[in-house]
Amino acid sequence: MIKKLITYSSVLFSMSTLGAYASQVPQIQQTQDTYLIDSGEGYSVYEVSGTDYQTYVSSLQRQMSSAALNVSAQETPDMPSFEDYQVASQKVSTQAYVFDSLVGVMNSDLPYSHKLDILSDYDVTPSDALDQVEIGLLIVDKNQADYQLGNGLALKSAALQNGEVTPLGLCKKKWHDRTKAGSFSLASLTDSYKRGDLNFNVNSGISGNISYELSYKYKTNRCSFNVPYKHSITGFKAKGSLHSNGGSISINGTVIDTTQDMLFDESLLNGGIDKELDFWVGPVRIVWSHEFDLRARLAGGIRIDAQMGLNFDVNGKYQFDFKCDMVGQNNCYNASETVNTFEAKLKNPTLTGGVSVRARVQPEIAAVYTQRAGIYLKGLSPVRLTLDTFLYGYAELWAYYGNACGDGNYDGVNEVIGGAAIDAGVGVAGKFSWRVFSNRKEEPLRIKLLDGWVEKELDGRGEYMAIQKSLYFDELVESDAFLPVVDAPDVILSGDNKVKVAMRSCFPYASQMTYQVKFGDGSVKEVKGSPSGVFVNHTFNDYVSYPITVTALKDSENRRFRAISSTREVIASPDGVTTFNPVYFVTVL
């Protein structure tokens, strides 16, 4: 190993014009100005003094200056000055450490901080397998090492790779400390998804705020490029408060729907009427065909809608204040944590559910008229126009049972109700469609013959109901399923304002409703709108109690409902809260 070190050292010190030292390889252990003072496993230490030392310093500074000139102007802002690389002039000697392995670095008598700095450049620690790391030949100047480490610069003075000496004292070694802080809010964690015709919704009711602060540091690359090549987390803080204020789980949708299935379809004309007309346009024969078919059909089926919900109120909170300092491989030490135990109390859990069943039978007489334009033959028909109309009667039985139909008496709890009704009537439906080559288009046949008849779409078969009218409607079971409700708070803003009236959520029909609304001050209004709700305007005076009563009279398909009503009492206030002025309050009383 000594012979190998002698050869490497001769290359190194030729940089310092130590010619005599290099030319006396067999007697290298000692010369006048350079001699071996220590040799161990994986390293050797040479004392350099006198003329050899001064020549060595001058040569090293020249090489560092030359290397600095090769760095682009973009990199110069972080470039250390030339003086940073000068070994103190008052020094008259140095010790040159020559290593051929990282094991030698650890075996040497360098200060432990110097050793760790060298190992960090190879991304290893003293506990790693140092003999497996290839480093070539590494030369460390003791004076330069002490100076550079004291000024936050790189430790290594020179490295030998493939017989060439490269000074490395040029590059800075710098850690940058940074802190990232932020916060985020949790506003009632929710989730929903759909599977088939069923909708699933979850609302956890958990909300709160969490703030954090992350401390870290990173090390920039060796030659002032400012590219991080090493990082470490130095600390973490988190503080937060979470609380729960109500939540819900709900499932609703259609379980079965066959109400538009075609149960029977047969022609009444034994194949229908088919006529062809043809004529020539120059050399081209045009075939124009007319087809008519009168059909007897029977549609219908059953539809089941289900709804289930769980509403809960979990009272409690969770607070934490956590701090952690990091050391080593991001291990936490000196951690502090303050936690207020989460106390959960399930308050007033309510379970709602309901099932709605609709059975429908619909006999039809349908007329289908089609025109086709063909070229040469009827089968070559790039253009087709079809008109499909049918007259039908229907009979529908509806039933409901459950407590998912809302709160009809305004006591904060959904009532369990059961309801059933029968509905029968007639309608005319139709559609027209055309096709040019492969492009097909369908449109509804929109006709209104009598006032109050409505347009609907039968989604199941893609046919359009232009006219439908109920001829017979009756509630088989008198229940609150057909009860209208007032959707308004206990306290309402005085002045011009609106309240919402609607049918309960299990109401089975979608036609426009006619509502009668009494405000308790002698004012009565009739409004028309959707069963899902319509807003009614009214002027409310300060600190006056209004018993608002709503009644559902009929719908646009001529269904007339039992004269049942609901009343909700609201109080008008200028600020919308129940802070009464005693003078006004006494006056009202």
Coordinates of C-alpha atoms in Angstrom, one line a residue:
M1 CA 0.0 0.0 0.0
I2 CA 2.9 2.4 0.8
K3 CA 4.2 1.9 -2.7
K4 CA 0.8 2.7 -4.1
L5 CA 0.6 5.8 -2.0
I6 CA 4.1 6.9 -3.1
T7 CA 3.0 6.7 -6.7
Y8 CA -0.3 8.6 -6.1
S9 CA 1.6 11.2 -4.0
S10 CA 4.2 11.8 -6.7
V11 CA 1.2 12.7 -9.0
L12 CA -0.2 15.0 -6.3
F13 CA 3.0 16.8 -5.5
S14 CA 4.0 17.3 -9.1
M15 CA 1.2 19.9 -8.9
S16 CA 3.4 21.6 -6.3
T17 CA 6.6 21.2 -8.3
L18 CA 7.9 18.9 -5.7
G19 CA 10.2 17.4 -8.3
A20 CA 12.8 16.1 -5.9
Y21 CA 10.2 14.5 -3.8
A22 CA 8.6 12.7 -6.8
S23 CA 11.9 11.6 -8.3
Q24 CA 13.1 9.8 -5.2
V25 CA 10.3 7.3 -5.0
P26 CA 12.4 4.6 -3.4
Q27 CA 13.5 7.1 -0.6
I28 CA 10.2 8.9 -0.4
Q29 CA 9.7 8.4 3.3
Q30 CA 11.8 11.5 4.1
T31 CA 13.3 14.5 2.2
Q32 CA 14.4 17.9 3.4
D33 CA 10.9 19.6 3.2
T34 CA 8.4 16.7 2.8
Y35 CA 8.3 13.4 4.7
L36 CA 5.9 10.7 5.8
I37 CA 4.8 11.2 9.4
D38 CA 2.0 8.6 9.7
S39 CA 0.7 5.6 7.7
G40 CA -2.4 3.6 8.6
E41 CA -5.0 1.4 7.1
G42 CA -6.3 3.2 4.0
Y43 CA -4.5 6.5 4.5
S44 CA -1.1 8.3 4.9
V45 CA -0.1 11.7 6.3
Y46 CA 2.7 13.8 4.9
E47 CA 4.3 16.9 6.5
V48 CA 4.9 19.6 3.9
S49 CA 7.0 22.6 4.9
G50 CA 9.6 25.1 3.7
T51 CA 9.9 25.6 0.0
D52 CA 7.7 22.6 -0.8
Y53 CA 4.9 24.2 1.2
Q54 CA 5.1 27.6 -0.4
T55 CA 5.2 26.1 -3.9
Y56 CA 2.3 23.8 -3.0
V57 CA 0.1 26.7 -1.8
S58 CA 0.8 28.8 -4.9
S59 CA 0.0 26.0 -7.2
L60 CA -3.2 25.2 -5.4
Q61 CA -4.4 28.8 -5.5
R62 CA -3.6 29.0 -9.3
Q63 CA -5.7 26.0 -10.0
M64 CA -8.6 27.2 -7.9
S65 CA -8.5 30.6 -9.7
S66 CA -8.5 28.9 -13.0
A67 CA -11.4 26.8 -12.1
A68 CA -13.3 29.9 -10.9
L69 CA -12.9 31.5 -14.4
N70 CA -14.7 28.5 -16.0
V71 CA -17.9 29.1 -14.0
S72 CA -20.5 31.0 -16.0
A73 CA -21.7 34.5 -15.1
Q74 CA -25.1 33.2 -14.0
E75 CA -23.4 31.2 -11.3
T76 CA -21.1 33.9 -9.9
P77 CA -23.5 35.5 -7.4
D78 CA -23.0 32.7 -4.9
M79 CA -19.3 32.2 -5.9
P80 CA -16.9 32.6 -3.0
S81 CA -14.2 35.1 -3.5
F82 CA -10.7 34.1 -4.4
E83 CA -9.4 35.0 -0.9
D84 CA -11.7 32.3 0.5
Y85 CA -9.4 29.7 -0.9
Q86 CA -6.1 31.1 0.3
V87 CA -4.4 29.3 3.1
A88 CA -3.3 31.7 5.8
S89 CA 0.0 33.2 4.8
Q90 CA 1.5 33.0 8.3
K91 CA 1.3 29.2 8.1
V92 CA 4.7 27.6 7.2
S93 CA 3.6 24.0 6.9
T94 CA 0.7 21.7 6.5
Q95 CA -0.3 18.1 6.7
A96 CA -1.5 16.4 3.6
Y97 CA -3.8 13.5 4.2
V98 CA -4.0 11.0 1.4
F99 CA -6.9 8.5 1.5
D100 CA -7.7 5.6 -0.9
S101 CA -10.8 4.5 1.0
L102 CA -13.4 5.9 3.4
V103 CA -12.2 3.4 5.9
G104 CA -9.0 5.3 5.9
V105 CA -10.9 8.5 6.6
M106 CA -12.4 7.1 9.7
N107 CA -9.0 5.5 10.8
S108 CA -7.2 8.9 10.5
D109 CA -6.7 11.4 13.3
L110 CA -8.7 14.1 11.5
P111 CA -11.3 15.8 13.8
Y112 CA -14.6 13.9 13.8
S113 CA -16.5 16.8 12.3
H114 CA -14.1 16.7 9.3
K115 CA -14.7 13.0 8.9
L116 CA -18.5 13.4 8.9
D117 CA -18.3 16.1 6.4
I118 CA -16.3 13.9 4.0
L119 CA -18.7 11.0 4.4
S120 CA -21.7 13.3 3.8
D121 CA -20.3 14.0 0.3
Y122 CA -20.7 10.3 -0.5
D123 CA -24.2 10.1 1.2
V124 CA -23.0 7.6 3.8
T125 CA -22.7 7.5 7.6
P126 CA -20.1 5.8 9.8
S127 CA -22.4 2.9 10.3
D128 CA -22.6 2.1 6.6
A129 CA -20.2 -0.3 4.7
L130 CA -17.5 2.2 4.0
D131 CA -15.2 -0.3 2.3
Q132 CA -17.8 -0.7 -0.5
V133 CA -17.6 2.9 -1.6
E134 CA -15.3 3.7 -4.5
I135 CA -13.6 7.1 -4.0
G136 CA -10.4 6.9 -6.1
L137 CA -7.7 8.9 -4.4
L138 CA -8.7 11.7 -2.0
I139 CA -6.2 14.4 -0.8
V140 CA -7.1 16.7 2.2
D141 CA -5.0 19.6 3.2
K142 CA -5.2 20.1 6.9
N143 CA -4.8 23.9 6.9
Q144 CA -7.3 24.3 4.0
A145 CA -9.8 21.9 5.8
D146 CA -9.7 23.9 9.0
Y147 CA -10.1 27.2 7.2
Q148 CA -12.9 26.1 4.9
L149 CA -14.9 24.3 7.6
G150 CA -14.7 27.4 9.7
N151 CA -16.2 29.5 6.8
G152 CA -18.9 27.1 5.6
L153 CA -16.9 26.0 2.5
A154 CA -16.1 22.6 1.1
L155 CA -13.6 20.5 2.9
K156 CA -11.8 18.6 0.2
S157 CA -8.8 20.3 -1.4
A158 CA -8.2 17.9 -4.3
A159 CA -9.3 14.5 -5.6
L160 CA -7.4 12.3 -8.0
Q161 CA -9.4 10.4 -10.7
N162 CA -7.7 8.6 -13.6
G163 CA -4.3 10.2 -12.7
E164 CA -5.5 13.8 -12.8
V165 CA -5.7 16.2 -9.8
T166 CA -8.9 18.3 -9.6
P167 CA -9.2 20.9 -6.9
L168 CA -12.6 20.9 -5.1
G169 CA -12.1 23.7 -2.7
L170 CA -13.8 26.0 -5.2
C171 CA -17.3 24.9 -4.4
K172 CA -19.5 26.1 -1.5
K173 CA -21.2 23.8 0.8
K174 CA -24.3 25.5 2.2
W175 CA -27.4 24.4 4.0
H176 CA -30.5 26.5 3.6
D177 CA -33.1 26.6 6.4
R178 CA -36.7 27.0 5.3
T179 CA -40.2 27.0 7.0
K180 CA -43.5 26.3 5.3
A181 CA -46.7 27.1 7.2
G182 CA -50.4 26.9 6.3
S183 CA -53.8 25.9 7.4
F184 CA -56.9 24.3 6.0
S185 CA -60.5 24.0 7.1
L186 CA -62.7 21.0 7.1
A187 CA -66.3 21.8 6.4
S188 CA -68.5 18.8 7.1
L189 CA -66.8 16.0 5.2
T190 CA -69.2 14.6 2.7
D191 CA -69.3 12.0 0.0
S192 CA -71.9 10.7 -2.5
Y193 CA -72.0 8.2 -5.3
K194 CA -74.6 6.5 -7.5
R195 CA -75.1 2.9 -8.2
G196 CA -77.7 2.1 -10.9
D197 CA -80.8 4.2 -10.0
L198 CA -79.8 4.4 -6.3
N199 CA -78.1 7.4 -4.7
F200 CA -75.9 7.2 -1.6
N201 CA -75.0 10.2 0.4
V202 CA -72.9 10.5 3.5
N203 CA -72.3 13.6 5.6
S204 CA -70.0 13.1 8.6
G205 CA -70.9 16.3 10.3
I206 CA -67.2 16.8 11.3
S207 CA -65.7 20.2 10.7
G208 CA -62.9 22.3 12.1
N209 CA -59.5 23.9 11.3
I210 CA -55.9 22.5 11.3
S211 CA -52.8 24.7 11.1
Y212 CA -49.3 23.4 10.5
E213 CA -45.7 24.5 10.3
L214 CA -43.0 22.4 8.6
S215 CA -39.3 23.2 9.1
Y216 CA -36.7 21.7 6.8
K217 CA -33.3 22.4 5.3
Y218 CA -31.6 21.6 2.0
K219 CA -28.1 21.5 0.7
T220 CA -27.2 23.2 -2.6
N221 CA -24.8 21.6 -5.0
R222 CA -21.1 22.0 -4.8
C223 CA -20.4 24.7 -7.4
S224 CA -22.9 27.5 -6.9
F225 CA -25.6 26.1 -9.2
N226 CA -28.1 26.3 -6.2
V227 CA -29.6 23.0 -7.1
P228 CA -30.7 21.1 -3.9
Y229 CA -29.1 17.7 -3.7
K230 CA -29.9 16.9 -0.1
H231 CA -32.7 17.7 2.2
S232 CA -33.8 17.0 5.7
I233 CA -36.9 17.7 7.8
T234 CA -36.0 19.4 11.0
G235 CA -39.3 19.9 12.7
F236 CA -43.1 19.7 12.5
K237 CA -45.9 21.5 14.4
A238 CA -49.6 20.9 14.0
K239 CA -52.5 22.5 15.9
G240 CA -56.1 21.9 15.3
S241 CA -59.6 21.7 16.6
L242 CA -62.3 19.4 15.2
H243 CA -65.9 19.1 16.3
S244 CA -69.0 17.3 15.2
N245 CA -72.4 18.9 14.8
G246 CA -74.8 16.6 13.1
G247 CA -74.5 14.2 10.3
S248 CA -76.5 12.0 8.0
I249 CA -76.5 8.9 5.8
S250 CA -79.1 8.4 3.1
I251 CA -80.0 6.0 0.4
N252 CA -82.8 6.8 -2.1
G253 CA -83.8 5.9 -5.6
T254 CA -85.7 3.5 -7.8
V255 CA -85.3 -0.2 -7.0
I256 CA -87.6 -1.6 -9.8
D257 CA -89.2 0.2 -12.8
T258 CA -91.1 -1.7 -15.5
T259 CA -94.0 0.7 -15.8
Q260 CA -93.2 1.5 -19.5
D261 CA -92.5 -2.1 -20.6
M262 CA -94.4 -3.2 -23.8
L263 CA -96.5 -6.2 -22.8
F264 CA -98.4 -6.7 -26.1
D265 CA -98.0 -5.2 -29.5
E266 CA -99.8 -6.5 -32.6
S267 CA -101.0 -5.1 -36.0
L268 CA -104.7 -4.7 -36.5
L269 CA -104.3 -4.5 -40.3
N270 CA -102.6 -7.8 -41.0
G271 CA -99.3 -6.3 -41.8
G272 CA -100.5 -2.8 -42.5
I273 CA -100.8 -0.9 -45.7
D274 CA -97.8 -0.5 -48.0
K275 CA -98.0 1.6 -51.2
E276 CA -95.2 2.5 -53.7
L277 CA -95.0 5.3 -56.2
D278 CA -92.1 5.5 -58.6
F279 CA -91.0 8.0 -61.2
W280 CA -87.9 8.9 -63.2
V281 CA -85.8 12.0 -62.9
G282 CA -83.7 11.7 -66.0
P283 CA -81.9 8.3 -65.8
V284 CA -82.6 8.0 -62.1
R285 CA -85.6 6.0 -60.8
I286 CA -87.1 7.4 -57.6
V287 CA -89.2 5.0 -55.4
W288 CA -91.6 6.7 -52.9
S289 CA -93.3 4.4 -50.5
H290 CA -96.1 4.9 -48.0
E291 CA -96.6 2.6 -45.0
F292 CA -99.5 2.7 -42.5
D293 CA -100.0 0.4 -39.6
L294 CA -102.7 0.4 -36.9
R295 CA -101.6 -1.4 -33.8
A296 CA -103.0 -2.6 -30.5
R297 CA -100.6 -2.4 -27.6
L298 CA -100.5 -2.9 -23.9
A299 CA -97.9 -1.3 -21.8
G300 CA -97.4 -1.2 -18.0
G301 CA -95.6 -2.7 -15.1
I302 CA -94.6 -1.8 -11.6
R303 CA -92.3 0.8 -10.0
I304 CA -90.8 0.7 -6.5
D305 CA -89.0 3.6 -5.0
A306 CA -87.2 3.3 -1.7
Q307 CA -85.7 5.8 0.7
M308 CA -83.8 5.4 3.9
G309 CA -81.9 7.9 6.0
L310 CA -80.1 8.1 9.3
N311 CA -79.7 11.6 10.9
F312 CA -77.4 11.8 13.9
D313 CA -75.9 14.5 16.1
V314 CA -72.6 13.6 17.7
N315 CA -71.6 16.3 20.2
G316 CA -67.9 16.5 21.0
K317 CA -64.6 18.0 20.0
Y318 CA -61.0 17.0 19.5
Q319 CA -58.2 19.5 20.0
F320 CA -54.5 18.9 19.6
D321 CA -51.3 20.9 19.7
F322 CA -48.4 18.7 18.5
K323 CA -44.7 19.6 18.2
C324 CA -41.8 17.4 17.0
D325 CA -38.2 18.1 16.4
M326 CA -36.4 15.8 13.9
V327 CA -33.0 14.1 14.2
G328 CA -31.1 11.5 12.2
Q329 CA -33.3 9.7 9.6
N330 CA -36.3 12.0 10.3
N331 CA -36.9 10.3 13.7
C332 CA -39.0 12.3 16.1
Y333 CA -37.5 13.3 19.4
N334 CA -38.4 15.9 22.0
A335 CA -42.0 15.6 21.0
S336 CA -44.8 17.4 22.8
E337 CA -48.5 16.7 22.4
T338 CA -51.5 18.3 24.1
V339 CA -54.8 16.4 23.5
N340 CA -58.2 17.1 24.8
T341 CA -60.0 13.7 24.8
F342 CA -62.7 13.4 22.3
E343 CA -66.0 13.0 24.0
A344 CA -68.8 11.7 21.7
K345 CA -72.4 11.7 22.7
L346 CA -74.9 10.4 20.2
K347 CA -77.9 12.8 20.5
N348 CA -81.4 12.2 19.1
P349 CA -80.5 9.7 16.3
T350 CA -83.4 9.5 13.9
L351 CA -84.0 6.8 11.3
T352 CA -86.3 7.5 8.4
G353 CA -87.5 5.2 5.6
G354 CA -90.2 4.8 3.1
V355 CA -91.4 2.7 0.2
S356 CA -93.5 3.9 -2.7
V357 CA -95.2 1.5 -5.1
R358 CA -96.8 2.3 -8.4
A359 CA -98.6 -0.2 -10.6
R360 CA -99.7 0.9 -14.0
V361 CA -101.7 -0.6 -16.9
Q362 CA -101.9 1.3 -20.2
P363 CA -103.9 -0.1 -23.2
E364 CA -103.1 1.8 -26.5
I365 CA -104.3 2.1 -30.1
A366 CA -101.3 3.3 -32.1
A367 CA -101.1 4.6 -35.6
V368 CA -97.8 4.5 -37.3
Y369 CA -97.3 6.3 -40.7
T370 CA -94.0 6.2 -42.5
Q371 CA -92.7 7.6 -45.8
R372 CA -89.5 6.5 -47.5
A373 CA -87.6 7.9 -50.5
G374 CA -85.5 5.3 -52.3
I375 CA -83.3 5.1 -55.5
Y376 CA -84.1 2.4 -58.0
L377 CA -85.3 0.0 -55.3
K378 CA -87.5 0.5 -52.1
G379 CA -84.7 -1.1 -50.1
L380 CA -82.3 1.7 -51.0
S381 CA -83.9 4.3 -48.9
P382 CA -81.5 7.0 -47.6
V383 CA -84.4 9.2 -46.5
R384 CA -87.2 8.2 -44.1
L385 CA -89.9 10.1 -42.2
T386 CA -92.1 8.5 -39.5
L387 CA -95.1 9.8 -37.6
D388 CA -96.2 7.7 -34.6
T389 CA -99.3 8.6 -32.6
F390 CA -101.4 6.7 -30.2
L391 CA -104.5 7.1 -28.0
Y392 CA -104.3 5.4 -24.7
G393 CA -106.1 4.9 -21.4
Y394 CA -104.3 4.2 -18.2
A395 CA -105.1 3.0 -14.7
E396 CA -102.6 3.5 -11.9
L397 CA -102.5 2.4 -8.3
W398 CA -100.1 4.2 -5.9
A399 CA -99.3 3.3 -2.3
Y400 CA -96.8 4.6 0.3
Y401 CA -95.7 3.7 3.8
G402 CA -92.9 5.2 5.9
N403 CA -91.7 8.2 7.8
A404 CA -89.5 9.7 5.0
C405 CA -92.2 12.0 3.8
G406 CA -91.3 15.1 5.9
D407 CA -92.6 16.9 9.0
G408 CA -96.2 17.8 8.4
N409 CA -97.0 19.1 11.9
Y410 CA -93.8 21.1 12.4
D411 CA -92.8 19.3 15.7
G412 CA -89.3 18.4 14.4
V413 CA -90.1 14.7 13.9
N414 CA -91.2 13.0 10.7
E415 CA -94.5 11.2 11.2
V416 CA -95.1 7.7 10.0
I417 CA -97.8 7.8 7.4
G418 CA -99.5 5.4 5.0
G419 CA -101.3 6.4 1.8
A420 CA -102.9 4.9 -1.3
A421 CA -104.7 6.3 -4.3
I422 CA -106.1 5.2 -7.6
D423 CA -105.9 7.3 -10.8
A424 CA -107.3 6.7 -14.2
G425 CA -107.5 8.8 -17.4
V426 CA -106.8 9.1 -21.1
G427 CA -104.0 10.6 -23.2
V428 CA -102.7 11.2 -26.7
A429 CA -99.0 10.7 -27.3
G430 CA -96.8 10.9 -30.4
K431 CA -93.5 11.5 -31.9
F432 CA -92.0 12.1 -35.4
S433 CA -88.6 11.1 -36.5
W434 CA -86.5 11.3 -39.6
R435 CA -83.4 9.6 -40.9
V436 CA -81.0 10.7 -43.6
F437 CA -78.6 7.8 -44.3
S438 CA -77.3 6.8 -40.8
N439 CA -78.3 10.1 -39.1
R440 CA -81.5 9.6 -37.0
K441 CA -83.4 12.3 -35.2
E442 CA -86.5 12.2 -33.0
E443 CA -88.7 15.0 -31.8
P444 CA -91.8 15.1 -29.6
L445 CA -95.2 15.8 -31.1
R446 CA -96.3 18.7 -29.1
I447 CA -100.0 19.3 -29.2
K448 CA -102.4 21.0 -26.8
L449 CA -106.0 20.7 -27.6
L450 CA -107.6 21.5 -24.2
D451 CA -106.7 24.0 -21.6
G452 CA -105.0 22.3 -18.6
W453 CA -103.8 19.3 -20.4
V454 CA -100.0 18.9 -20.0
E455 CA -97.0 17.6 -21.8
K456 CA -94.9 14.8 -20.5
E457 CA -92.2 12.5 -21.6
L458 CA -92.3 8.7 -21.2
D459 CA -88.7 8.0 -20.7
G460 CA -89.0 4.2 -20.8
R461 CA -89.9 4.0 -24.5
G462 CA -88.7 7.4 -25.8
E463 CA -92.3 8.4 -26.7
Y464 CA -93.7 11.7 -25.8
M465 CA -97.0 12.2 -24.0
A466 CA -98.5 15.3 -25.5
I467 CA -101.9 15.3 -23.8
Q468 CA -103.1 13.5 -20.6
K469 CA -106.1 14.1 -18.4
S470 CA -107.2 12.4 -15.2
L471 CA -110.8 11.2 -15.4
Y472 CA -111.0 9.5 -12.0
F473 CA -109.0 10.1 -8.9
D474 CA -109.6 8.9 -5.3
E475 CA -107.6 8.5 -2.1
L476 CA -108.2 4.9 -1.0
V477 CA -106.7 5.8 2.4
E478 CA -107.1 9.2 3.8
S479 CA -103.6 10.2 4.9
D480 CA -101.2 13.1 5.2
A481 CA -99.3 12.0 2.1
F482 CA -101.3 14.6 0.2
L483 CA -100.8 17.3 2.7
P484 CA -99.1 20.5 1.5
V485 CA -96.6 22.2 3.8
V486 CA -95.1 25.7 4.4
D487 CA -91.3 25.8 4.2
A488 CA -90.4 28.8 6.3
P489 CA -88.3 29.5 9.5
D490 CA -89.9 30.4 12.9
V491 CA -88.7 34.0 12.5
I492 CA -88.9 35.8 9.1
L493 CA -87.6 39.2 8.0
S494 CA -90.4 41.8 8.0
G495 CA -91.2 43.8 5.0
D496 CA -91.6 42.3 1.5
N497 CA -90.5 38.7 1.7
K498 CA -91.3 35.2 0.4
V499 CA -92.3 31.9 1.8
K500 CA -92.3 28.6 0.1
V501 CA -95.2 26.2 -0.2
A502 CA -94.9 22.6 -1.5
M503 CA -96.3 19.1 -1.4
R504 CA -94.7 16.5 0.9
S505 CA -91.7 14.6 -0.6
C506 CA -93.6 11.4 -1.1
F507 CA -96.3 13.1 -3.3
P508 CA -96.4 10.9 -6.4
Y509 CA -97.4 13.2 -9.2
A510 CA -95.4 15.9 -11.1
S511 CA -98.1 18.1 -12.7
Q512 CA -98.4 21.7 -11.8
M513 CA -100.3 22.4 -8.5
T514 CA -102.8 25.1 -7.5
Y515 CA -102.3 26.2 -3.9
Q516 CA -104.4 28.4 -1.7
V517 CA -102.3 30.3 0.9
K518 CA -103.8 32.3 3.9
F519 CA -101.5 34.5 5.9
G520 CA -103.7 35.1 8.9
D521 CA -104.0 38.8 8.4
G522 CA -107.0 38.5 6.0
S523 CA -104.8 38.0 2.9
V524 CA -105.6 35.0 0.7
K525 CA -103.6 34.1 -2.4
E526 CA -103.8 31.3 -5.0
V527 CA -100.6 30.4 -6.7
K528 CA -99.6 27.7 -9.3
G529 CA -96.3 25.9 -9.3
S530 CA -94.4 22.7 -9.0
P531 CA -95.2 20.1 -6.3
S532 CA -91.6 20.5 -5.2
G533 CA -92.3 24.1 -4.2
V534 CA -93.3 27.6 -5.3
F535 CA -92.5 30.9 -3.6
V536 CA -95.3 33.3 -2.5
N537 CA -94.7 37.0 -1.9
H538 CA -96.2 38.8 1.1
T539 CA -95.6 42.0 3.1
F540 CA -94.9 41.1 6.8
N541 CA -95.2 43.8 9.5
D542 CA -92.8 44.1 12.4
Y543 CA -93.3 41.9 15.4
V544 CA -96.5 40.3 14.1
S545 CA -97.3 36.6 14.3
Y546 CA -98.6 35.1 11.1
P547 CA -100.3 31.7 11.1
I548 CA -99.7 30.7 7.4
T549 CA -102.1 28.1 6.2
V550 CA -101.7 26.3 2.8
T551 CA -104.2 24.0 1.0
A552 CA -103.7 22.0 -2.2
L553 CA -106.7 22.5 -4.4
K554 CA -106.0 20.5 -7.6
D555 CA -103.4 19.9 -10.3
S556 CA -103.2 20.6 -14.0
E557 CA -104.3 17.0 -14.9
N558 CA -107.6 17.6 -13.1
R559 CA -106.9 15.7 -9.9
R560 CA -108.8 17.3 -7.1
F561 CA -107.5 16.7 -3.6
R562 CA -109.1 16.4 -0.2
A563 CA -109.4 19.8 1.5
I564 CA -106.7 19.3 4.1
S565 CA -104.2 22.0 5.1
S566 CA -101.3 22.7 7.3
T567 CA -100.5 25.8 9.3
R568 CA -97.1 27.2 10.3
E569 CA -96.8 30.1 12.6
V570 CA -94.0 32.6 11.8
I571 CA -93.0 35.9 13.5
A572 CA -91.8 38.9 11.5
S573 CA -88.8 40.7 12.8
P574 CA -86.6 43.5 11.2
D575 CA -83.4 41.6 11.9
G576 CA -84.8 38.1 11.4
V577 CA -84.1 37.0 15.0
T578 CA -86.3 36.8 18.1
T579 CA -85.2 39.9 19.9
F580 CA -88.4 41.7 20.6
N581 CA -88.8 45.4 21.5
P582 CA -90.9 45.3 24.7
V583 CA -93.1 48.2 23.5
Y584 CA -94.0 46.5 20.2
F585 CA -94.3 43.2 21.9
V586 CA -96.8 44.5 24.4
T587 CA -98.7 46.3 21.6
V588 CA -99.0 43.0 19.7
L589 CA -100.3 41.2 22.8

